[in-house]
């Protein structure tokens, strides 16, 4: 399938469909990426060409296949306690800012849930230490149905938990045995704290929040500059004044109109 023909107009049509529906932005340099991600799917469906696949993507009754294409085109790379300094900051700041009041956190492009569950482990530890109250919750959303199904199961290859401390592994995880050797299941006390839901950041998502902490890490790369600003400002509208906002540290300056103060690379506080 590596040699399945893919014309420039076909590339442009797929790029337009993804932009209109999901905000994903692809310039010409991404043509071979789109080809490599979708060609195996076209083969699996027994179709002969990208043109045939485009007809399916254009057909509104084929929403499940559209979702599949989105899944294939986005990257879901994530792992537990990615960017540890962000979690160190939460550990320092939350007891000061929230005290024993209720706390709510949003992982806004959660992928397989690693970010949300890492935060749940940290908040649970803070609660055990008496540094925050018991009333805390985490919402985790993503556009991809596939990653959300997997996140709810909360079973991970051991390697994804490489940055989890031995104490936390003991306290919150169960190691698989036999056929499940090499896999880790998160305990109910952590799973129960995280609610998962499907949400497209490029569509209206009013009615959520307000949140004390929002993670929007490693998702803006999919969007063009105007969409980035729009998404970030709409997300920040749901963050409480003084709340903490996280982007991936490699993502650079926050593109937004909402006043923010930089705390450490990739971590910002919303103006009070
Ligand atoms: C690289 S993962 C980031 C995971 C996690 N935040 C982290 O930093 O480890 C990016 C996620 O963004 C999701 N995504 C892409 N476009 C999206 C959109 N328009 N709305 C919501 N999620 C989206 C993808 O499905 C993917 O799971």
Coordinates of C-alpha atoms and ligand atoms in Angstrom, one line a residue:
X1 CA 0.0 0.0 0.0
X2 CA 3.1 2.2 0.3
X3 CA 2.6 3.0 -3.4
X4 CA -1.1 3.8 -3.3
X5 CA -1.5 6.9 -5.4
X6 CA -2.3 10.1 -3.5
X7 CA -2.8 13.3 -5.6
X8 CA -2.4 16.8 -4.4
X9 CA -6.1 17.5 -4.8
X10 CA -6.9 14.4 -2.7
X11 CA -4.5 15.5 0.0
X12 CA -6.1 18.9 0.0
X13 CA -9.6 17.5 0.2
X14 CA -8.7 15.4 3.3
X15 CA -6.9 18.3 4.9
X16 CA -10.0 20.5 4.3
X17 CA -12.3 17.9 5.8
X18 CA -10.2 17.5 8.9
X19 CA -9.9 21.2 9.3
X20 CA -13.6 21.9 9.0
X21 CA -14.7 19.1 11.2
X22 CA -12.0 18.9 13.9
X23 CA -9.7 21.8 13.4
X24 CA -6.7 19.6 12.5
X25 CA -4.4 21.7 10.3
X26 CA -2.2 20.1 7.7
X27 CA 0.1 21.9 5.2
X28 CA 1.7 20.3 2.2
X29 CA 4.6 19.0 4.2
X30 CA 2.2 16.6 5.9
X31 CA 1.1 14.9 2.7
X32 CA 3.3 11.8 3.2
X33 CA 2.3 11.6 6.9
X34 CA -1.4 11.5 5.9
X35 CA -0.6 8.9 3.2
X36 CA 1.3 6.6 5.6
X37 CA -1.4 6.8 8.3
X38 CA -4.4 6.3 6.0
X39 CA -3.2 4.0 3.2
X40 CA -3.2 0.8 5.5
X41 CA -6.8 1.7 6.5
X42 CA -7.9 2.0 2.8
X43 CA -6.3 -1.4 2.2
X44 CA -8.1 -2.9 5.2
X45 CA -11.4 -1.6 4.0
X46 CA -10.8 -3.2 0.6
X47 CA -10.9 0.1 -1.2
X48 CA -8.9 0.8 -4.3
X49 CA -8.0 4.5 -3.9
X50 CA -7.9 7.6 -1.8
X51 CA -10.8 8.9 -3.9
X52 CA -13.0 6.1 -2.7
X53 CA -12.0 6.8 0.9
X54 CA -12.8 10.5 0.5
X55 CA -16.3 9.6 -0.6
X56 CA -16.7 7.8 2.7
X57 CA -15.3 10.7 4.7
X58 CA -17.7 13.0 2.9
X59 CA -20.7 10.8 3.7
X60 CA -22.4 12.1 6.9
X61 CA -23.8 8.6 7.6
X62 CA -20.2 7.3 8.0
X63 CA -19.4 9.2 11.2
X64 CA -17.6 6.1 12.7
X65 CA -15.2 5.9 9.8
X66 CA -14.6 9.7 10.0
X67 CA -13.7 9.2 13.7
X68 CA -11.4 6.3 12.7
X69 CA -9.6 8.6 10.3
X70 CA -9.2 11.3 13.0
X71 CA -7.8 8.6 15.4
X72 CA -5.3 7.5 12.8
X73 CA -4.2 11.1 12.0
X74 CA -3.7 12.3 15.5
X75 CA -0.8 11.2 17.8
X76 CA -1.8 9.9 21.2
X77 CA 1.7 9.8 22.7
X78 CA 1.6 10.2 26.5
X79 CA 2.9 8.7 29.7
X80 CA 2.5 9.0 33.5
X81 CA 4.1 12.1 35.1
X82 CA 5.2 13.5 31.8
X83 CA 7.0 16.8 32.5
X84 CA 7.5 16.1 36.2
X85 CA 8.1 19.8 37.1
X86 CA 4.5 20.5 36.3
X87 CA 3.4 17.9 38.9
X88 CA 6.0 19.3 41.4
X89 CA 4.4 22.7 41.0
X90 CA 0.9 21.3 41.6
X91 CA 2.2 19.6 44.7
X92 CA 3.5 22.9 46.1
X93 CA 0.8 25.2 45.0
X94 CA -2.5 23.4 45.5
X95 CA -2.5 23.1 49.3
X96 CA -1.8 26.9 49.4
X97 CA -4.4 28.0 46.9
X98 CA -7.2 25.5 47.6
X99 CA -6.7 24.6 51.2
X100 CA -9.5 22.2 52.2
X101 CA -11.9 23.6 49.6
X102 CA -13.2 21.5 46.6
X103 CA -10.8 21.1 43.7
X104 CA -11.5 20.4 40.1
X105 CA -9.0 19.6 37.4
X106 CA -9.5 19.2 33.6
X107 CA -7.2 17.2 31.4
X108 CA -8.4 18.7 28.1
X109 CA -6.7 16.4 25.6
X110 CA -6.2 13.4 27.8
X111 CA -5.3 10.7 25.3
X112 CA -5.1 7.4 27.2
X113 CA -5.6 9.1 30.6
X114 CA -2.0 9.0 31.9
X115 CA -2.1 12.7 32.7
X116 CA -5.4 12.6 34.5
X117 CA -4.5 9.5 36.5
X118 CA -1.1 10.9 37.4
X119 CA -2.9 13.9 38.8
X120 CA -5.3 11.7 40.7
X121 CA -2.3 9.9 42.3
X122 CA -0.8 13.2 43.3
X123 CA -4.1 14.6 44.7
X124 CA -4.8 11.4 46.6
X125 CA -1.3 11.7 48.2
X126 CA -2.0 15.3 49.2
X127 CA -5.3 14.2 50.7
X128 CA -3.7 11.4 52.7
X129 CA -1.1 13.9 54.0
X130 CA -4.0 16.2 55.0
X131 CA -2.8 19.0 52.7
X132 CA -6.0 19.1 50.7
X133 CA -9.6 18.1 51.5
X134 CA -11.4 15.0 50.2
X135 CA -13.6 16.9 47.7
X136 CA -11.6 16.7 44.5
X137 CA -12.3 15.4 41.0
X138 CA -10.8 15.2 37.5
X139 CA -12.5 15.5 34.2
X140 CA -10.5 14.0 31.2
X141 CA -11.7 14.6 27.7
X142 CA -10.4 13.8 24.2
X143 CA -11.7 13.8 20.7
X144 CA -10.8 10.2 20.2
X145 CA -13.3 7.6 21.1
X146 CA -10.7 4.9 20.9
X147 CA -8.3 6.4 23.5
X148 CA -11.2 7.1 25.9
X149 CA -12.3 3.5 25.8
X150 CA -8.8 2.4 26.7
X151 CA -8.4 5.1 29.3
X152 CA -11.6 3.9 31.1
X153 CA -10.1 0.3 31.3
X154 CA -7.0 1.8 33.0
X155 CA -4.7 -1.0 32.0
X156 CA -1.2 0.1 30.9
X157 CA 2.0 -1.4 29.7
X158 CA 4.4 -1.1 32.6
X159 CA 6.8 1.1 30.6
X160 CA 4.2 3.9 30.6
X161 CA 4.5 4.1 34.4
X162 CA 8.3 4.4 34.4
X163 CA 8.1 7.8 36.1
X164 CA 5.8 6.6 38.9
X165 CA 7.5 6.3 42.2
X166 CA 7.7 2.8 43.9
X167 CA 5.4 4.0 46.7
X168 CA 2.7 5.1 44.3
X169 CA 3.0 1.9 42.3
X170 CA 2.4 0.0 45.5
X171 CA -0.4 2.3 46.7
X172 CA -2.4 2.7 43.4
X173 CA -1.5 0.0 41.0
X174 CA -1.9 -3.8 40.6
X175 CA 0.8 -5.6 38.6
X176 CA -0.5 -8.2 36.1
X177 CA 0.5 -11.8 36.4
X178 CA 0.5 -14.8 34.0
X179 CA -1.0 -13.6 30.7
X180 CA -1.1 -10.0 32.0
X181 CA 2.6 -10.0 32.9
X182 CA 4.1 -6.6 32.0
X183 CA 0.8 -4.8 32.4
X184 CA -0.5 -2.6 35.2
X185 CA -4.1 -2.1 36.3
X186 CA -4.9 1.1 38.3
X187 CA -6.8 0.5 41.5
X188 CA -10.5 1.6 41.8
X189 CA -9.7 4.3 44.3
X190 CA -7.8 6.2 41.5
X191 CA -10.1 5.2 38.6
X192 CA -13.2 6.5 40.5
X193 CA -11.8 10.0 40.7
X194 CA -11.5 10.5 36.9
X195 CA -14.5 11.0 34.7
X196 CA -13.9 10.6 30.9
X197 CA -15.9 12.2 28.1
X198 CA -15.5 12.9 24.4
X199 CA -15.0 16.5 23.5
X200 CA -13.8 18.3 20.4
X201 CA -11.8 21.4 21.5
X202 CA -12.7 23.1 18.2
X203 CA -16.4 23.0 18.9
X204 CA -18.4 24.7 21.6
X205 CA -17.9 23.3 25.1
X206 CA -19.7 25.8 27.2
X207 CA -21.2 24.5 30.5
X208 CA -18.1 22.9 31.9
X209 CA -16.1 24.1 34.9
X210 CA -15.0 26.3 36.4
X211 CA -11.7 24.5 37.1
X212 CA -8.8 25.1 39.5
X213 CA -6.3 23.5 37.1
X214 CA -6.4 22.8 33.4
X215 CA -4.0 20.7 31.3
X216 CA -3.9 21.5 27.6
X217 CA -0.6 19.8 26.9
X218 CA 0.6 18.7 23.5
X219 CA -2.5 19.2 21.5
X220 CA -2.2 22.7 20.1
X221 CA 0.3 21.4 17.5
X222 CA -2.6 20.1 15.5
X223 CA -4.2 23.6 15.1
X224 CA -3.4 26.6 12.9
X225 CA -2.5 29.9 14.6
X226 CA -6.0 31.4 14.7
X227 CA -7.5 28.1 16.0
X228 CA -4.8 27.9 18.7
X229 CA -5.8 31.4 20.0
X230 CA -9.5 30.6 19.9
X231 CA -9.1 27.2 21.6
X232 CA -6.8 28.6 24.3
X233 CA -9.0 31.5 25.2
X234 CA -12.2 29.4 25.3
X235 CA -10.4 26.9 27.5
X236 CA -9.1 29.6 29.8
X237 CA -12.6 31.0 30.2
X238 CA -13.3 27.9 32.2
X239 CA -10.3 28.4 34.5
X240 CA -10.9 30.2 37.8
X241 CA -8.9 33.4 38.4
X242 CA -5.6 32.4 39.9
X243 CA -5.9 28.9 38.5
X244 CA -3.0 27.0 37.0
X245 CA -2.8 26.3 33.2
X246 CA -0.4 23.8 31.6
X247 CA 0.9 23.5 28.1
X248 CA 3.6 21.2 26.8
X249 CA 6.9 23.0 27.6
X250 CA 8.1 22.5 24.0
X251 CA 5.0 24.4 22.8
X252 CA 6.5 27.8 23.5
X253 CA 4.5 31.0 24.4
X254 CA 0.8 30.7 25.0
X255 CA -1.1 32.1 22.0
X256 CA -4.0 33.9 23.7
X257 CA -5.7 37.1 24.7
X258 CA -6.4 36.1 28.3
X259 CA -3.9 37.7 30.8
X260 CA -1.6 35.0 32.2
X261 CA 1.5 35.0 34.3
X262 CA 4.3 32.5 33.5
X263 CA 5.2 30.4 36.6
X264 CA 7.7 27.9 35.1
X265 CA 8.1 26.8 31.5
X266 CA 4.7 25.5 30.2
X267 CA 2.9 26.5 33.4
X268 CA 0.9 29.7 33.8
X269 CA -1.4 31.4 36.3
X270 CA -4.6 33.1 35.2
X271 CA -4.7 36.7 36.3
X272 CA -6.9 37.3 39.4
Ligands
LIG1 C1 -0.1 13.9 22.1 S1 -1.7 13.7 22.9 C2 -1.5 14.6 24.4 C3 -1.8 13.8 25.7 C4 -1.5 14.5 27.0 N1 -2.1 15.8 27.1 C5 0.0 14.6 27.2 O1 0.5 15.8 27.0 O2 0.7 13.7 27.5 C6 -2.8 14.7 22.0 C7 -4.2 14.3 22.1 O3 -5.0 15.4 21.5 C8 -6.2 14.8 21.0 N2 -6.8 15.8 20.1 C9 -6.4 16.2 18.8 N3 -7.3 17.1 18.3 C10 -8.2 17.3 19.3 C11 -9.4 18.1 19.3 N4 -9.8 18.9 18.3 N5 -10.1 18.1 20.5 C12 -9.8 17.3 21.5 N6 -8.7 16.5 21.5 C13 -7.9 16.5 20.4 C14 -5.7 13.6 20.3 O4 -6.7 12.6 20.1 C15 -4.6 13.1 21.3 O5 -5.1 12.1 22.2

